[in-house]
XYZ file of C-alpha atoms in Angstrom:
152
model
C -62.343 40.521 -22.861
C -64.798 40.157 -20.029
C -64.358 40.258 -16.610
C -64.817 36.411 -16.340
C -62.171 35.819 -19.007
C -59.519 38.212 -16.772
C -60.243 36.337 -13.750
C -59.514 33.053 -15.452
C -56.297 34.399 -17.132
C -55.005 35.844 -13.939
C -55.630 32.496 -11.751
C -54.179 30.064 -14.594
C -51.241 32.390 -14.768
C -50.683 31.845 -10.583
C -51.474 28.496 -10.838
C -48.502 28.045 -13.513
C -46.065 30.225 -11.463
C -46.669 28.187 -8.001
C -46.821 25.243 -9.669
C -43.272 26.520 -11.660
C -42.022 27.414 -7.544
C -42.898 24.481 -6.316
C -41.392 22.115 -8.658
C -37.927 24.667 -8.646
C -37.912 24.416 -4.613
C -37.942 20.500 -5.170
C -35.179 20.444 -7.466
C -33.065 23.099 -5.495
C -33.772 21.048 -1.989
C -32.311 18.178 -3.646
C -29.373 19.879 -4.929
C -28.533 21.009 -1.421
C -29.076 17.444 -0.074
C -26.915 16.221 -2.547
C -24.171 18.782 -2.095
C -23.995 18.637 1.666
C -23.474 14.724 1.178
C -20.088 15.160 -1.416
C -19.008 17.351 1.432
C -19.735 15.270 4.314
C -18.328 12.578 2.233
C -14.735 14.093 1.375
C -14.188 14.591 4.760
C -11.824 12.465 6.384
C -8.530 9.944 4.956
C -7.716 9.339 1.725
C -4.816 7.198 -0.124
C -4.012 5.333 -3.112
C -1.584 3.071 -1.179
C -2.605 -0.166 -1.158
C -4.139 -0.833 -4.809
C -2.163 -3.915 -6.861
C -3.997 -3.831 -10.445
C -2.813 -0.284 -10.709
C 0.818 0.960 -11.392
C 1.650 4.199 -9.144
C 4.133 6.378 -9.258
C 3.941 7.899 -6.233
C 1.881 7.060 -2.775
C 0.083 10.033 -0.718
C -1.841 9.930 2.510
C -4.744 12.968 2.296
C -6.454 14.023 5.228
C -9.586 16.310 3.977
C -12.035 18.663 6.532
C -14.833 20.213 4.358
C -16.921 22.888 5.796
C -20.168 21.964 5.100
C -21.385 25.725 4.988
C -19.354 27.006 2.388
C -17.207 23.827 1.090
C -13.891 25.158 2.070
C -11.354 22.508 1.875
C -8.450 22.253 4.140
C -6.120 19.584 4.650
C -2.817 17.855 4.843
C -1.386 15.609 2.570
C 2.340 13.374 2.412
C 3.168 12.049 -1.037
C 6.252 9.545 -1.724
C 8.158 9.268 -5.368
C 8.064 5.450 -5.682
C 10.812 5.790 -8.471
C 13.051 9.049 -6.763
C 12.346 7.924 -2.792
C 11.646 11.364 -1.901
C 9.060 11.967 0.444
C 7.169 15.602 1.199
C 5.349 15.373 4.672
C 2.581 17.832 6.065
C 1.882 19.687 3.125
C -1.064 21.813 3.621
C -4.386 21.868 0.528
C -6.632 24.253 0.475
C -9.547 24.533 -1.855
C -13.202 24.364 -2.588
C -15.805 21.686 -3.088
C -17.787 22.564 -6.108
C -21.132 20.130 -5.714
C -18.346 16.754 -7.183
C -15.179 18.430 -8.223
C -12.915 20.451 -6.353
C -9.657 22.464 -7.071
C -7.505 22.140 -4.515
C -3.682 23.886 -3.999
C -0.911 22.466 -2.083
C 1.717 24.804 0.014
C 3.973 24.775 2.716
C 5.434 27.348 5.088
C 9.004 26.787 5.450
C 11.306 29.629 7.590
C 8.425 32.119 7.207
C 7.979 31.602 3.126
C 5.213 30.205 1.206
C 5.703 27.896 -1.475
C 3.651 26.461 -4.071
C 3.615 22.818 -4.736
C 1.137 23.380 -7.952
C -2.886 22.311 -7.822
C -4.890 19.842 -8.668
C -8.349 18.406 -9.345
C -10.525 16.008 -7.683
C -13.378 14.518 -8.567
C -15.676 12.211 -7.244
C -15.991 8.863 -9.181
C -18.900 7.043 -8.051
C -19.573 8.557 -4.831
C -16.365 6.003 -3.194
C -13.367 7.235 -5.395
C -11.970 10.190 -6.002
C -9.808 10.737 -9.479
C -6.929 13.114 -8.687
C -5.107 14.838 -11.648
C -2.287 17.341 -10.894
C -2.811 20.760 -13.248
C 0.173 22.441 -12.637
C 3.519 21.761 -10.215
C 5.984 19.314 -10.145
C 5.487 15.625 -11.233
C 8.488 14.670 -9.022
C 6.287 14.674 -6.028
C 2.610 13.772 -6.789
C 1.299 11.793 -9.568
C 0.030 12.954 -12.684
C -3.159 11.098 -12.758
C -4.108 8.692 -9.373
C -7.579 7.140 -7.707
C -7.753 7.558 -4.006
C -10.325 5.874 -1.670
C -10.804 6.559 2.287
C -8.865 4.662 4.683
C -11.252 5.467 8.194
């Protein structure tokens, strides 16, 4: 191999890799972009109050603040049994945004104890709805399955 033919190889070889950069930075830039609008976009009111071609067990009022560093979710939400009348107010979530889905736990303080409502999982359906299924806790107080939508 001549000297010609090492040059050659060596400059193909950092054309590929900046070329390889360039198109990753792209991609990655528009990953963050994307990201950063989910979590703008989760912030504020939610509820599934309100829709009549769906049959609900249960009515809740979220109110979601995202950090838009980390996607930290904190939050309040009330929920209402439809079938039982019972009502839990100013129940705290607390989660993280994960780009379009987030995991999100629900607990109160109450005379200096924590307790666990369960979790659930949220996902963004088409960028205005969020699907909310409840993993674990009790069905008595949120839904099983639910859409919300933002109310501000």
């Amino acid at each position: 191999m001549s000297y010609l033919d090492t040059i050659k190889v060596v400059s193909l070889s950092i054309g590929i890799i900046a070329t390889l950069c360039g198109g990753l930075y792209f991609l990655y830039r528009q990953y963050v972009k994307k990201r950063n609008w989910y979590r703008k976009k989760l912030q504020g009111k939610w509820t599934n109050e309100g829709d009549i071609l769906a049959v609900e067990t249960h009515y809740m009022d979220i109110e979601i603040d995202t950090d838009k560093d980390d996607g930290e979710i904190t939050g309040i939400i009330c929920s209402r049994s439809l079938t039982t009348n019972e009502e839990l107010t100013n129940i705290s979530i607390n989660g993280k945004l994960k780009f379009k889905k987030a995991k999100v736990m629900f607990s109160s303080v109450i005379q200096g104890k924590l307790i666990s409502y369960g979790e659930a999982y949220l996902k963004f359906i088409n960028g205005k709805r969020i699907a909310w299924e409840l993993r674990t806790g009790d069905n008595r107080f949120f839904p099983l399955k639910t859409e919300i939508w933002r109310i501000d």
